């Protein structure tokens, strides 16, 4: 039997419980996203979300991670990633149309 007194997982406070809940929700939503779209879309959404979080969080934390110095290169890289994902998705959808037109599917 698992100990109930906290010896198994150690002492948790509200921050650890909140983090477990957030990570559980993140995993569940990522699974739904992959089920509906693809892993490329999941990776794209995760990357863009991280950039947006850093862009909002760093000024609030008084430039703790010095994100303002990397703001323009990060925005350009994010744009490139979004365009690459759009090209990938467009090619994938066009390939499906070609297969249907050629009666391969």
PDB file of C-alpha atoms in Angstrom:
ATOM      1  CA  UNK A   1       0.000   0.000   0.000  1.00  0.00           C
ATOM      2  CA  UNK A   2       1.134   3.542  -0.697  1.00  0.00           C
ATOM      3  CA  UNK A   3       1.849   5.690   2.331  1.00  0.00           C
ATOM      4  CA  UNK A   4      -0.712   8.420   2.864  1.00  0.00           C
ATOM      5  CA  UNK A   5       1.411  10.647   5.099  1.00  0.00           C
ATOM      6  CA  UNK A   6       3.398  12.240   2.260  1.00  0.00           C
ATOM      7  CA  UNK A   7       6.530  10.062   2.483  1.00  0.00           C
ATOM      8  CA  UNK A   8       6.006   8.624  -0.997  1.00  0.00           C
ATOM      9  CA  UNK A   9       5.886  11.894  -2.966  1.00  0.00           C
ATOM     10  CA  UNK A  10       7.328  14.198  -0.344  1.00  0.00           C
ATOM     11  CA  UNK A  11       5.788  17.378   0.942  1.00  0.00           C
ATOM     12  CA  UNK A  12       3.718  19.163  -1.696  1.00  0.00           C
ATOM     13  CA  UNK A  13       2.314  22.642  -1.515  1.00  0.00           C
ATOM     14  CA  UNK A  14      -0.248  24.315  -3.748  1.00  0.00           C
ATOM     15  CA  UNK A  15       2.348  25.147  -6.444  1.00  0.00           C
ATOM     16  CA  UNK A  16       3.218  21.505  -7.081  1.00  0.00           C
ATOM     17  CA  UNK A  17      -0.441  20.479  -7.153  1.00  0.00           C
ATOM     18  CA  UNK A  18      -1.196  23.318  -9.597  1.00  0.00           C
ATOM     19  CA  UNK A  19       1.735  22.273 -11.807  1.00  0.00           C
ATOM     20  CA  UNK A  20       0.542  18.664 -11.933  1.00  0.00           C
ATOM     21  CA  UNK A  21      -2.942  19.870 -12.900  1.00  0.00           C
ATOM     22  CA  UNK A  22      -1.537  22.166 -15.603  1.00  0.00           C
ATOM     23  CA  UNK A  23       0.689  19.431 -17.050  1.00  0.00           C
ATOM     24  CA  UNK A  24      -2.192  16.941 -17.023  1.00  0.00           C
ATOM     25  CA  UNK A  25      -4.437  19.405 -18.864  1.00  0.00           C
ATOM     26  CA  UNK A  26      -1.602  20.195 -21.291  1.00  0.00           C
ATOM     27  CA  UNK A  27      -1.092  16.518 -22.108  1.00  0.00           C
ATOM     28  CA  UNK A  28      -4.794  15.920 -22.557  1.00  0.00           C
ATOM     29  CA  UNK A  29      -5.245  18.948 -24.838  1.00  0.00           C
ATOM     30  CA  UNK A  30      -2.144  17.976 -26.833  1.00  0.00           C
ATOM     31  CA  UNK A  31      -3.670  14.534 -27.358  1.00  0.00           C
ATOM     32  CA  UNK A  32      -6.915  16.064 -28.611  1.00  0.00           C
ATOM     33  CA  UNK A  33      -4.971  18.363 -30.940  1.00  0.00           C
ATOM     34  CA  UNK A  34      -2.969  15.464 -32.400  1.00  0.00           C
ATOM     35  CA  UNK A  35      -6.142  13.386 -32.762  1.00  0.00           C
ATOM     36  CA  UNK A  36      -7.796  16.154 -34.775  1.00  0.00           C
ATOM     37  CA  UNK A  37      -4.816  17.507 -36.731  1.00  0.00           C
ATOM     38  CA  UNK A  38      -1.218  16.233 -36.621  1.00  0.00           C
ATOM     39  CA  UNK A  39       1.925  16.253 -34.522  1.00  0.00           C
ATOM     40  CA  UNK A  40       3.262  19.085 -36.694  1.00  0.00           C
ATOM     41  CA  UNK A  41       0.351  21.291 -35.655  1.00  0.00           C
ATOM     42  CA  UNK A  42       0.888  20.306 -32.009  1.00  0.00           C
ATOM     43  CA  UNK A  43       4.573  21.228 -32.178  1.00  0.00           C
ATOM     44  CA  UNK A  44       3.725  24.498 -33.913  1.00  0.00           C
ATOM     45  CA  UNK A  45       1.126  25.472 -31.327  1.00  0.00           C
ATOM     46  CA  UNK A  46       3.470  24.538 -28.488  1.00  0.00           C
ATOM     47  CA  UNK A  47       6.329  26.611 -29.942  1.00  0.00           C
ATOM     48  CA  UNK A  48       4.213  29.672 -30.635  1.00  0.00           C
ATOM     49  CA  UNK A  49       2.635  29.437 -27.196  1.00  0.00           C
ATOM     50  CA  UNK A  50       6.056  29.373 -25.539  1.00  0.00           C
ATOM     51  CA  UNK A  51       7.186  32.431 -27.494  1.00  0.00           C
ATOM     52  CA  UNK A  52       4.005  34.308 -26.581  1.00  0.00           C
ATOM     53  CA  UNK A  53       4.369  33.390 -22.916  1.00  0.00           C
ATOM     54  CA  UNK A  54       7.957  34.652 -22.883  1.00  0.00           C
ATOM     55  CA  UNK A  55       6.978  37.850 -24.711  1.00  0.00           C
ATOM     56  CA  UNK A  56       4.328  38.609 -22.082  1.00  0.00           C
ATOM     57  CA  UNK A  57       6.043  37.187 -18.999  1.00  0.00           C
ATOM     58  CA  UNK A  58       9.497  38.727 -19.356  1.00  0.00           C
ATOM     59  CA  UNK A  59       8.413  42.396 -19.257  1.00  0.00           C
ATOM     60  CA  UNK A  60       6.229  41.600 -16.232  1.00  0.00           C
ATOM     61  CA  UNK A  61       9.273  40.090 -14.470  1.00  0.00           C
ATOM     62  CA  UNK A  62      11.431  43.182 -15.164  1.00  0.00           C
ATOM     63  CA  UNK A  63      13.300  41.644 -18.116  1.00  0.00           C
ATOM     64  CA  UNK A  64      14.461  38.695 -16.022  1.00  0.00           C
ATOM     65  CA  UNK A  65      15.439  36.570 -19.041  1.00  0.00           C
ATOM     66  CA  UNK A  66      16.496  39.519 -21.240  1.00  0.00           C
ATOM     67  CA  UNK A  67      13.874  38.624 -23.829  1.00  0.00           C
ATOM     68  CA  UNK A  68      13.647  42.196 -25.082  1.00  0.00           C
ATOM     69  CA  UNK A  69      17.123  41.858 -26.620  1.00  0.00           C
ATOM     70  CA  UNK A  70      15.932  38.795 -28.581  1.00  0.00           C
ATOM     71  CA  UNK A  71      12.454  40.033 -29.456  1.00  0.00           C
ATOM     72  CA  UNK A  72      13.000  40.728 -33.180  1.00  0.00           C
ATOM     73  CA  UNK A  73      14.949  37.519 -33.990  1.00  0.00           C
ATOM     74  CA  UNK A  74      12.389  35.497 -32.066  1.00  0.00           C
ATOM     75  CA  UNK A  75       9.493  37.103 -33.941  1.00  0.00           C
ATOM     76  CA  UNK A  76      11.199  36.397 -37.277  1.00  0.00           C
ATOM     77  CA  UNK A  77      11.913  32.789 -36.296  1.00  0.00           C
ATOM     78  CA  UNK A  78       8.310  32.330 -35.144  1.00  0.00           C
ATOM     79  CA  UNK A  79       7.077  33.671 -38.480  1.00  0.00           C
ATOM     80  CA  UNK A  80       9.364  31.257 -40.348  1.00  0.00           C
ATOM     81  CA  UNK A  81       8.115  28.320 -38.267  1.00  0.00           C
ATOM     82  CA  UNK A  82       4.474  29.243 -38.934  1.00  0.00           C
ATOM     83  CA  UNK A  83       5.122  29.584 -42.675  1.00  0.00           C
ATOM     84  CA  UNK A  84       6.939  26.233 -42.776  1.00  0.00           C
ATOM     85  CA  UNK A  85       4.041  24.536 -41.030  1.00  0.00           C
ATOM     86  CA  UNK A  86       1.561  26.164 -43.426  1.00  0.00           C
ATOM     87  CA  UNK A  87       3.599  24.956 -46.421  1.00  0.00           C
ATOM     88  CA  UNK A  88       3.744  21.444 -44.934  1.00  0.00           C
ATOM     89  CA  UNK A  89      -0.003  21.335 -44.335  1.00  0.00           C
ATOM     90  CA  UNK A  90      -0.758  22.718 -47.803  1.00  0.00           C
ATOM     91  CA  UNK A  91       1.462  20.111 -49.424  1.00  0.00           C
ATOM     92  CA  UNK A  92      -0.101  17.332 -47.379  1.00  0.00           C
ATOM     93  CA  UNK A  93      -3.626  18.405 -48.350  1.00  0.00           C
ATOM     94  CA  UNK A  94      -2.662  18.791 -52.018  1.00  0.00           C
ATOM     95  CA  UNK A  95      -1.134  15.313 -51.996  1.00  0.00           C
ATOM     96  CA  UNK A  96      -4.420  13.898 -50.700  1.00  0.00           C
ATOM     97  CA  UNK A  97      -6.295  15.669 -53.517  1.00  0.00           C
ATOM     98  CA  UNK A  98      -3.865  14.307 -56.119  1.00  0.00           C
ATOM     99  CA  UNK A  99      -4.283  10.764 -54.750  1.00  0.00           C
ATOM    100  CA  UNK A 100      -8.079  11.046 -54.898  1.00  0.00           C
ATOM    101  CA  UNK A 101      -7.951  12.480 -58.442  1.00  0.00           C
ATOM    102  CA  UNK A 102      -5.626   9.676 -59.578  1.00  0.00           C
ATOM    103  CA  UNK A 103      -7.929   7.140 -57.875  1.00  0.00           C
ATOM    104  CA  UNK A 104      -5.121   5.829 -55.676  1.00  0.00           C
ATOM    105  CA  UNK A 105      -7.272   6.054 -52.557  1.00  0.00           C
TER     106      UNK A 105
END
